[in-house]
Coordinates of C-alpha atoms in Angstrom, one line a residue:
X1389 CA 45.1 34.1 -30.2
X1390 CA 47.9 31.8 -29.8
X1391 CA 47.7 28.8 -27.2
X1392 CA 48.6 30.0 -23.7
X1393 CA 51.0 27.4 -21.7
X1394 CA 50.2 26.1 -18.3
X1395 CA 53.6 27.6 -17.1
X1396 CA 52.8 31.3 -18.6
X1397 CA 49.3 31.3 -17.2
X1398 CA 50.7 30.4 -13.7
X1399 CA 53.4 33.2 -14.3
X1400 CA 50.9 35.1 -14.9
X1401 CA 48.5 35.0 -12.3
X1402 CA 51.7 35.4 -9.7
X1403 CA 52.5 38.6 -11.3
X1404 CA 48.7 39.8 -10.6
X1405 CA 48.5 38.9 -7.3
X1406 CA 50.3 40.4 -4.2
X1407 CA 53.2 43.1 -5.2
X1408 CA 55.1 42.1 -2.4
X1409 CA 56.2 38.8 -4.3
X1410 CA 55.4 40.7 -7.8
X1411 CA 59.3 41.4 -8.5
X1412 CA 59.7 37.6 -7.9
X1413 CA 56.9 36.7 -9.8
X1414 CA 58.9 39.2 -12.7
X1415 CA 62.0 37.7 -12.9
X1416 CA 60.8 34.0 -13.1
X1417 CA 58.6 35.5 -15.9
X1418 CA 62.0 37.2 -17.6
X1419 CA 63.3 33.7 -17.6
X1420 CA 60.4 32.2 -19.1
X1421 CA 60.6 34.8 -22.0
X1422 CA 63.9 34.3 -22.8
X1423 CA 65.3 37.8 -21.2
X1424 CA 67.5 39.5 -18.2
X1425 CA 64.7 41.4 -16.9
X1426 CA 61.0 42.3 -16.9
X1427 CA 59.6 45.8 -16.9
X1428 CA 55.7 46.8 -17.4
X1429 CA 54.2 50.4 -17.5
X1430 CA 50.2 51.3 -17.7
X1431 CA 49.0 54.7 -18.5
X1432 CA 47.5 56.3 -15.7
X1433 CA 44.2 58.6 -16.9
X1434 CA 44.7 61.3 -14.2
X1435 CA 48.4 62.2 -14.8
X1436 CA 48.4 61.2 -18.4
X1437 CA 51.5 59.0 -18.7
X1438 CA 52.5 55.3 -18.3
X1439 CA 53.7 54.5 -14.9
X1440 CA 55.5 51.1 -13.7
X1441 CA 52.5 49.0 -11.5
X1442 CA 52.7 48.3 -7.7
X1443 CA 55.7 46.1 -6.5
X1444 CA 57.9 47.2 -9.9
X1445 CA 61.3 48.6 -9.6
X1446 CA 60.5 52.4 -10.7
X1447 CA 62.6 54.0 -13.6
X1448 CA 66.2 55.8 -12.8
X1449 CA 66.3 59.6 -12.4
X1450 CA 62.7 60.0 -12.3
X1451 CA 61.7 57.9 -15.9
X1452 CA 64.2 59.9 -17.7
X1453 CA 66.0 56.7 -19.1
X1454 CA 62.6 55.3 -20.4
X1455 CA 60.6 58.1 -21.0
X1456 CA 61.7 58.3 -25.2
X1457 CA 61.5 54.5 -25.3
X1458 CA 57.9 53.9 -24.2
X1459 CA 56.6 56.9 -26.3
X1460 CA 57.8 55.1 -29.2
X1461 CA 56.2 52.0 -28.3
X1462 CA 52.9 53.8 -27.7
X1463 CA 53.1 55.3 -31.2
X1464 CA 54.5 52.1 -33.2
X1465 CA 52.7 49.4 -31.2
X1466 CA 56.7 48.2 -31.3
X1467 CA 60.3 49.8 -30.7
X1468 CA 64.3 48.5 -29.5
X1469 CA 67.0 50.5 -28.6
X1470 CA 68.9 50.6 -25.4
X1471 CA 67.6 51.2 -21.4
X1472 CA 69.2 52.0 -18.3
X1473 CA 68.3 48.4 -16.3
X1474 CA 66.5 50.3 -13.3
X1475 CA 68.4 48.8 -10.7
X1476 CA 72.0 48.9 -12.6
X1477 CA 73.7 51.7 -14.6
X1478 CA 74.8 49.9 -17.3
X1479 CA 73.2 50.5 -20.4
X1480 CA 70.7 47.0 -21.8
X1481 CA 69.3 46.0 -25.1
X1482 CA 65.4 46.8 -24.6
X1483 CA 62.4 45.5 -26.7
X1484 CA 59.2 46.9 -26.0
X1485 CA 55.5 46.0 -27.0
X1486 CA 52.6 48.1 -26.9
X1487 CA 48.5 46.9 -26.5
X1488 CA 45.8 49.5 -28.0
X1489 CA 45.1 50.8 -24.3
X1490 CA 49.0 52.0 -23.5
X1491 CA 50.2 48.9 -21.4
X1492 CA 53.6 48.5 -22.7
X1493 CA 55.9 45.4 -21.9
X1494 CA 59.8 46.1 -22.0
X1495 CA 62.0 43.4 -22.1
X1496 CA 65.7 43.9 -21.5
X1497 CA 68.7 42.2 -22.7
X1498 CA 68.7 38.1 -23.4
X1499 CA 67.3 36.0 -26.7
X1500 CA 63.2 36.6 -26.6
X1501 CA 61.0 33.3 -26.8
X1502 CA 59.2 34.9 -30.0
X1503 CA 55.8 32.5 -29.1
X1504 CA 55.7 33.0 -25.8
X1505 CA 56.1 36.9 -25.9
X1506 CA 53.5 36.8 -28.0
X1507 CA 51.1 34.9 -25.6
X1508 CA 52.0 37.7 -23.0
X1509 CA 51.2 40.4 -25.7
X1510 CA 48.3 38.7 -26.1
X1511 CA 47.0 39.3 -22.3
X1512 CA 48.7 43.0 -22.0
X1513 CA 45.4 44.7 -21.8
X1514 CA 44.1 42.0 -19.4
X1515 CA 47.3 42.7 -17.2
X1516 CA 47.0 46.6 -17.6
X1517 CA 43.3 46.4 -16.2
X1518 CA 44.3 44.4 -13.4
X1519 CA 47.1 46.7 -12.5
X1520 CA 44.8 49.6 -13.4
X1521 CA 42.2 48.5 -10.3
X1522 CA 45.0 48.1 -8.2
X1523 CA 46.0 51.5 -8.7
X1524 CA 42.8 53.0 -7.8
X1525 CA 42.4 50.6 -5.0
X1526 CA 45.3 52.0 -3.7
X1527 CA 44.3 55.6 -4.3
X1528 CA 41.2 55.2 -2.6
X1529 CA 42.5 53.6 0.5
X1530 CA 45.1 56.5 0.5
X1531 CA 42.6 59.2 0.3
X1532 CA 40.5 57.0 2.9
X1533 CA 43.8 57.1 5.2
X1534 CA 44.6 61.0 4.6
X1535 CA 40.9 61.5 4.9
X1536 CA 41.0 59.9 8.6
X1537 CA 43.8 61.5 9.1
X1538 CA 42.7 64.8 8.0
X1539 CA 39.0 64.3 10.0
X1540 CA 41.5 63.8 13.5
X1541 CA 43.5 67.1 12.5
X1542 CA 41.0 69.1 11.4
X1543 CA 38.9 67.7 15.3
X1544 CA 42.2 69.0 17.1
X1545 CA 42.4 72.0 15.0
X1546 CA 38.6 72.9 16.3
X1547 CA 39.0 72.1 19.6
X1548 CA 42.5 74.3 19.4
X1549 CA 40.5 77.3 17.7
X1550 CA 38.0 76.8 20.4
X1551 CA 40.5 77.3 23.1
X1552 CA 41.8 80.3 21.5
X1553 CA 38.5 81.8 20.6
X1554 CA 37.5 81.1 24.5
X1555 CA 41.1 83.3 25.6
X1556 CA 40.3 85.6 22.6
X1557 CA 37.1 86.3 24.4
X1558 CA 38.1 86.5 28.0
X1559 CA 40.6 89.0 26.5
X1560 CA 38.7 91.1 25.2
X1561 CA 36.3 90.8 27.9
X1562 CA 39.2 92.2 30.4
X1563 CA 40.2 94.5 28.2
X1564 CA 36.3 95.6 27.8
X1565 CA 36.3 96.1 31.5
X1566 CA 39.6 97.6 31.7
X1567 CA 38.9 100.5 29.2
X1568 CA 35.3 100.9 31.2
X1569 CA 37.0 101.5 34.5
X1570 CA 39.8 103.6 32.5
X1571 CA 37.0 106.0 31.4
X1572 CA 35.3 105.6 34.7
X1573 CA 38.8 107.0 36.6
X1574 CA 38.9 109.6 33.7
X1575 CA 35.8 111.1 34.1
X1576 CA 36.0 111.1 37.9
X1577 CA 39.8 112.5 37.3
X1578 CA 38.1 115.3 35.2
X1579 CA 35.7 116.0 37.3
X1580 CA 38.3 116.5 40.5
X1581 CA 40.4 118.5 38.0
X1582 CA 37.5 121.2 37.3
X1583 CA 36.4 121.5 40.8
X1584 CA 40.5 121.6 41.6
X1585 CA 40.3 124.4 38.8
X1586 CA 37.3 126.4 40.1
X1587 CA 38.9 126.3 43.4
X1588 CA 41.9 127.8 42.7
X1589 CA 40.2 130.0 40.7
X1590 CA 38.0 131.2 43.5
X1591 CA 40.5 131.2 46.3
X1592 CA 43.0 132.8 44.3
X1593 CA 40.3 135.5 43.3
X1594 CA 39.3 136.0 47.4
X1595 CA 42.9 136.2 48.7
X1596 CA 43.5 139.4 46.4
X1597 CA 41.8 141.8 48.5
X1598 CA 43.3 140.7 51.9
X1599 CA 46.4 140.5 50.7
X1600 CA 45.6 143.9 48.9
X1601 CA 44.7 145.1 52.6
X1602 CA 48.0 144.0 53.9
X1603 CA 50.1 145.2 51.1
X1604 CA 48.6 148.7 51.6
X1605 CA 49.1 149.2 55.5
X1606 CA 52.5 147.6 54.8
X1607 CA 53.4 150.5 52.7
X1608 CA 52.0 153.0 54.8
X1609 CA 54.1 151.1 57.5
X1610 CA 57.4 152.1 56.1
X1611 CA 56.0 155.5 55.0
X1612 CA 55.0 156.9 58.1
X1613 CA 57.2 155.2 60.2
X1614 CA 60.3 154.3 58.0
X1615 CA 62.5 157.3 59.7
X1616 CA 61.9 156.2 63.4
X1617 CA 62.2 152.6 62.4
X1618 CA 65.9 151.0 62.8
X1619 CA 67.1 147.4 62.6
X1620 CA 65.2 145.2 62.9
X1621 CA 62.1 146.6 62.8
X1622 CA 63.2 148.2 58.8
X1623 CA 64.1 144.9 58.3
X1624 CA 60.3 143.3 58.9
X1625 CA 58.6 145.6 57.4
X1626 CA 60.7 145.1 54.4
X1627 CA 60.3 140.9 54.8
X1628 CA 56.0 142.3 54.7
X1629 CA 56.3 144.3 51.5
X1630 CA 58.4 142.1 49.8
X1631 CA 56.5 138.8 50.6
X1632 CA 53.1 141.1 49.9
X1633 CA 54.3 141.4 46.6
X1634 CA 55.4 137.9 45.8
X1635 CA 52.1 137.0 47.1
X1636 CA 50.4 138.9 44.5
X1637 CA 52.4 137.7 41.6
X1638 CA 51.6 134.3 43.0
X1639 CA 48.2 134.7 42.8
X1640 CA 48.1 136.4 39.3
X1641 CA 49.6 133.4 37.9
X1642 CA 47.5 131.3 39.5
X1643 CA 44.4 133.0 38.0
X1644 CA 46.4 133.0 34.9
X1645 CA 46.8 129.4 35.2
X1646 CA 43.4 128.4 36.4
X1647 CA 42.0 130.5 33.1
X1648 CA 44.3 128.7 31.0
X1649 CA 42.6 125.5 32.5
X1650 CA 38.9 126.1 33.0
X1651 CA 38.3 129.0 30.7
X1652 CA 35.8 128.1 27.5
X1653 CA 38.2 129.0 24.7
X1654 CA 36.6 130.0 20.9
X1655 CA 38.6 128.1 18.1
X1656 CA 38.6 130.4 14.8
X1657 CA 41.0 131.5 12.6
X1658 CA 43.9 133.5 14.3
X1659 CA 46.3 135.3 12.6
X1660 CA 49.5 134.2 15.2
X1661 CA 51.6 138.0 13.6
X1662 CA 49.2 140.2 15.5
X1663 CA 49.3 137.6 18.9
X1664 CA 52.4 137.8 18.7
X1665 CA 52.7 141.9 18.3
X1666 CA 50.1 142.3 21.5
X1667 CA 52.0 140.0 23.5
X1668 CA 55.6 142.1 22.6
X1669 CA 53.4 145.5 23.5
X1670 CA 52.4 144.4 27.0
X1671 CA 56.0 143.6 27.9
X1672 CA 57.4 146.6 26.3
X1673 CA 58.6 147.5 29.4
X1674 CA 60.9 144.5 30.4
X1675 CA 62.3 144.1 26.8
X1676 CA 63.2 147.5 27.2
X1677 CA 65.2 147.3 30.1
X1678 CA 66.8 144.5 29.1
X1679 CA 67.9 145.4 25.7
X1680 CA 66.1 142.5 24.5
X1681 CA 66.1 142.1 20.4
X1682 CA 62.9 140.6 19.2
X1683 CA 62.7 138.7 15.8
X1684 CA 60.1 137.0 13.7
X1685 CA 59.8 135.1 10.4
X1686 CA 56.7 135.2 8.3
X1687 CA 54.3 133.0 10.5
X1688 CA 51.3 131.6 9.5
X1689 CA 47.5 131.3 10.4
X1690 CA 46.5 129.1 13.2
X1691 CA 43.0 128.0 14.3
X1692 CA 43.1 128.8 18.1
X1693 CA 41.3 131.5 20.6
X1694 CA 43.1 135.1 20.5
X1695 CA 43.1 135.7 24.1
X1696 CA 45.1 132.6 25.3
X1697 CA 47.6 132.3 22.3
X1698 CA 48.7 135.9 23.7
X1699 CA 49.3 134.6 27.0
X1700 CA 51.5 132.0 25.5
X1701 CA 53.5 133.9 23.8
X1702 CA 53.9 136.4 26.4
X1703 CA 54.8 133.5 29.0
X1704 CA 57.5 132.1 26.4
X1705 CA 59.3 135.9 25.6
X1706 CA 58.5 136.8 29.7
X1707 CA 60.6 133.4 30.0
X1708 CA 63.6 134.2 27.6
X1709 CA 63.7 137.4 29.1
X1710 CA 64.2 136.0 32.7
X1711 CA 66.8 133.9 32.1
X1712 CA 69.1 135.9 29.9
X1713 CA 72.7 135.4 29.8
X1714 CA 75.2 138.3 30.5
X1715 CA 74.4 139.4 26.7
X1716 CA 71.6 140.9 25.9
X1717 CA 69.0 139.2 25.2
X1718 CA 68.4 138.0 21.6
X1719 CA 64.8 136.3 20.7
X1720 CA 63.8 135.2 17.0
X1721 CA 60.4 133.2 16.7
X1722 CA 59.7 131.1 13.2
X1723 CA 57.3 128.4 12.2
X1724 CA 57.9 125.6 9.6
X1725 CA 54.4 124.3 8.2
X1726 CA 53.3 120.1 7.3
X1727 CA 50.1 119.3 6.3
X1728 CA 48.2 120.9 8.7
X1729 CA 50.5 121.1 11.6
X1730 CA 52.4 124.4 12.1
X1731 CA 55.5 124.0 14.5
X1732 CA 56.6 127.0 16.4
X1733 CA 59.6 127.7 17.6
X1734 CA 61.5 130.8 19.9
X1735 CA 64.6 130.1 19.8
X1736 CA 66.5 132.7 22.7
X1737 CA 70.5 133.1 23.9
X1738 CA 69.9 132.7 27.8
X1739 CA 71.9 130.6 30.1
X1740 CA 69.8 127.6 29.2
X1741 CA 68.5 124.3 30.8
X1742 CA 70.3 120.9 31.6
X1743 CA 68.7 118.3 29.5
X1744 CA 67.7 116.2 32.9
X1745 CA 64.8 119.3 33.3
X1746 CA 63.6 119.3 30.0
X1747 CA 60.2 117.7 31.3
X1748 CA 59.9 118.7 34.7
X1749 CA 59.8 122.4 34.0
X1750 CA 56.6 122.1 32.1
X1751 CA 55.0 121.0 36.1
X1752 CA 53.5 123.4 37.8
X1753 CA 55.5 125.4 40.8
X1754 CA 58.5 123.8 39.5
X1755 CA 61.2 126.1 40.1
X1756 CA 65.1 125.3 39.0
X1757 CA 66.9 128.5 40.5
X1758 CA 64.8 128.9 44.2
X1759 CA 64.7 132.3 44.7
X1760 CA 67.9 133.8 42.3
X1761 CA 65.7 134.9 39.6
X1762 CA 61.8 135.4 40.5
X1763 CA 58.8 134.0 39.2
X1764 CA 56.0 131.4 40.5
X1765 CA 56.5 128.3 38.9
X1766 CA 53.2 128.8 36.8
X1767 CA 54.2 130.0 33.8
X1768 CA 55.5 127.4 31.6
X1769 CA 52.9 124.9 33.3
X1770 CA 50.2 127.4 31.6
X1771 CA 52.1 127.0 28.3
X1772 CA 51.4 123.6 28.3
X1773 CA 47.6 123.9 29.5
X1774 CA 46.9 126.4 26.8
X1775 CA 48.7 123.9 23.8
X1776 CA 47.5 121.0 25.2
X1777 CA 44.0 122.2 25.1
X1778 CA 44.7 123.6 21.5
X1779 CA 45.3 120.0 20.2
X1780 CA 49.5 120.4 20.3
X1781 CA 52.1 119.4 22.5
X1782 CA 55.6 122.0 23.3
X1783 CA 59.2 120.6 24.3
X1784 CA 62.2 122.4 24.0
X1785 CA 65.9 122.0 23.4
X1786 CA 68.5 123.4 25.2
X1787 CA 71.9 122.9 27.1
X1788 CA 73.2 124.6 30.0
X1789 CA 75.0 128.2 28.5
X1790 CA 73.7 127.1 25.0
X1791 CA 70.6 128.9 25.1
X1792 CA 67.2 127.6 24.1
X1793 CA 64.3 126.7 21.9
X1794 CA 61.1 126.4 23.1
X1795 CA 58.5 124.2 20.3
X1796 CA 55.0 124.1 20.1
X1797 CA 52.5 123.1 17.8
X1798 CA 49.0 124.1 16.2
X1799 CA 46.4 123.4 13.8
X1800 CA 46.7 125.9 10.8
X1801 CA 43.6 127.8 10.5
X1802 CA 40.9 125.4 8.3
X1803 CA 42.3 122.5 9.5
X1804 CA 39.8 121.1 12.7
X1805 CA 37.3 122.3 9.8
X1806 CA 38.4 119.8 7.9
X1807 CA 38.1 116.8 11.0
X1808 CA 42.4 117.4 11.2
X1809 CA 44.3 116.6 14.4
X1810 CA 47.7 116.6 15.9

């Protein structure tokens, strides 16, 4: 081993001490050695490559300019060529020198004191185990300082989950309590609806037979006394019968609307053809009279009760009939299928319905024309009970003097079976 000199030795133990006066401690030890500059590199076991120690100038461009150079010395133990100086651009002469555990010494540019590069060579793996346990010194304090730091964050992060897990609760507390008073107000809502139901039902059942007392004597009225009565008296008698009879067709609906409501309906297969046939028969009559053209596609299956599918379809056709325009009345009904939704439509030529009342006419006693054309308000407000309590919703399309479409929709026959809703 050759003899070490005081002056390297004291170089030496400068350039292990404190990397803040390490790149001092370099350049004096450049000059000692005869060159421009100083560079070191010690392989690092967890990344696998030779890195420049604490308090060195780090390589250009990432250690692209030294990369190829220090490989070489690893492999040869020895290798020259040309460096970028790390803090310059300008290319330098490099020598480099390798020890058997990968700490490499670089000089660059300048005449080399052979001996006294050769008493640093000596020492390289001395000086890449120092710088080594300076590395992991560092490490560890870092990971001790992220570690701190990451203790604090992850304290604030539970204290912030904590707050949010305490409003998540409260939430869902409130919105515990909110859905128990919802079905609370439902159920009382329901219950005020079926005794609203069965009243209707049973006062519009006892008014028939007074009224069906005054409608009588009415009648007999302006039988017996018709030719004797003149002016005014005609005139009342008149005002009775004809308010009689719209008090009866009041009071039909009514029933007709309170069964549409409270009656237990039977869901089973129904074949919607032969509804829709019964309901055409029982207004034979009025179609009749009013030249009315009825129409129908193939329409399919449904699973629904007989009885009140009949009285929707005879409300819907009683309704295009109404409100015919000057031409005679033209009805088609059809039904386009989707998974297990059928979606009915009748589609008529009337005088229509401004878009503003497409919602409102589906409330009950709601009446657009007063007293031109007749009816009780009822009608399409039973339509809706009787979908609605099939599972479907109607709408309808129209325009004022365009006509319109009434929809509707139903379960095709199989599907509740199958646990299918709409």
């Amino acid at each position: 081993m050759p003899v070490l000199e005081l002056r390297t030795i004291e170089l030496l133990t400068l350039l292990t001490g404190d990397p803040e006066i390490r790149p001092e401690a370099a350049r004096s030890l450049a000059e000692h050695l005869g060159a421009a500059h100083l560079l070191f590199f010690v392989s690092d076991p967890e990344l696998g490559a030779p890195l420049p120690p604490l308090g060195f100038p780090q390589t250009l461009h990432g250690g692209r300019c030294w990369r190829a150079f220090v490989q070489a010395c690893l492999r040869n133990g020895t290798a020259q060529g040309e460096l970028f100086h790390p803090t310059a651009l300008d290319r330098r002469t490099a020598r480099g020198w390798s020890a058997p555990d990968q700490t490499v010494l670089v000089l660059l540019d300048g005449e080399p004191h052979h001996e006294r590069v050769a008493q640093v060579q000596c020492l390289l793996p001395f000086l890449g185990a120092v710088f080594r346990r300076e590395r992991l010194s560092f490490a560890a304090t870092g990971q001790a300082q992220v570690a701190r730091v990451s203790a604090a964050q992850a304290k604030e992060l539970a204290t912030a989950l904590d707050s949010v897990r305490a409003e998540l609760q409260l939430a869902l507390d409130v919105q515990h309590q909110q859905i128990i008073e919802r079905k609370k107000a439902e159920a009382e809502l329901a219950k005020a609806n079926a005794a609203l139901e069965r009243f209707a039902h049973t006062a519009a059942h006892d008014l028939q037979e007074p009224l069906r007392t005054v409608t009588t004597y009415a009648q007999l009225l302006s039988r017996q006394f018709k030719a004797s009565l003149t002016g005014d008296g005609l005139t009342f008698i008149n005002f009775i019968t004809d308010g009689a009879q719209r008090m009866h067709a009041l009071i039909r609906a009514l029933l007709n609307y309170a069964e549409a409501s409270s009656t237990p309906i039977v869901m089973e297969p129904v074949d919607i053809e032969v509804c829709l046939r019964s309901a055409a028969a029982n207004l034979k009559v009025a179609l009749d009279e009013a030249g009315a053209t009825l129409t129908n596609d193939a329409l399919p299956a449904v699973q629904g009760d007989a009885t009140q599918l009949v009285q929707l379809f005879q409300n819907l056709l009683s309704n295009a009939i109404k409100y015919r325009s000057p031409a005679a009345p033209c009805i088609h009904i059809s039904a386009q299928s989707e998974e297990n939704i059928a979606t009915f439509s009748i589609r008529d030529n009337g005088i229509g319905i401004s878009s503003e009342h497409h919602e409102n006419i589906f409330v009950s006693f709601t009446r657009l024309h007063g007293n031109e054309y007749p009816g009780t308000g009822l009608g399409l407000a039973s339509c809706r009970r009787i979908v609605e309590r099939h599972g479907g919703r109607i709408w309808v399309q129209s325009g004022v003097a365009q006509g319109s479409t009434f929809y509707f929709t139903l379960a095709l026959a199989g599907a509740m079976s199958k646990g299918q809703g709409m």
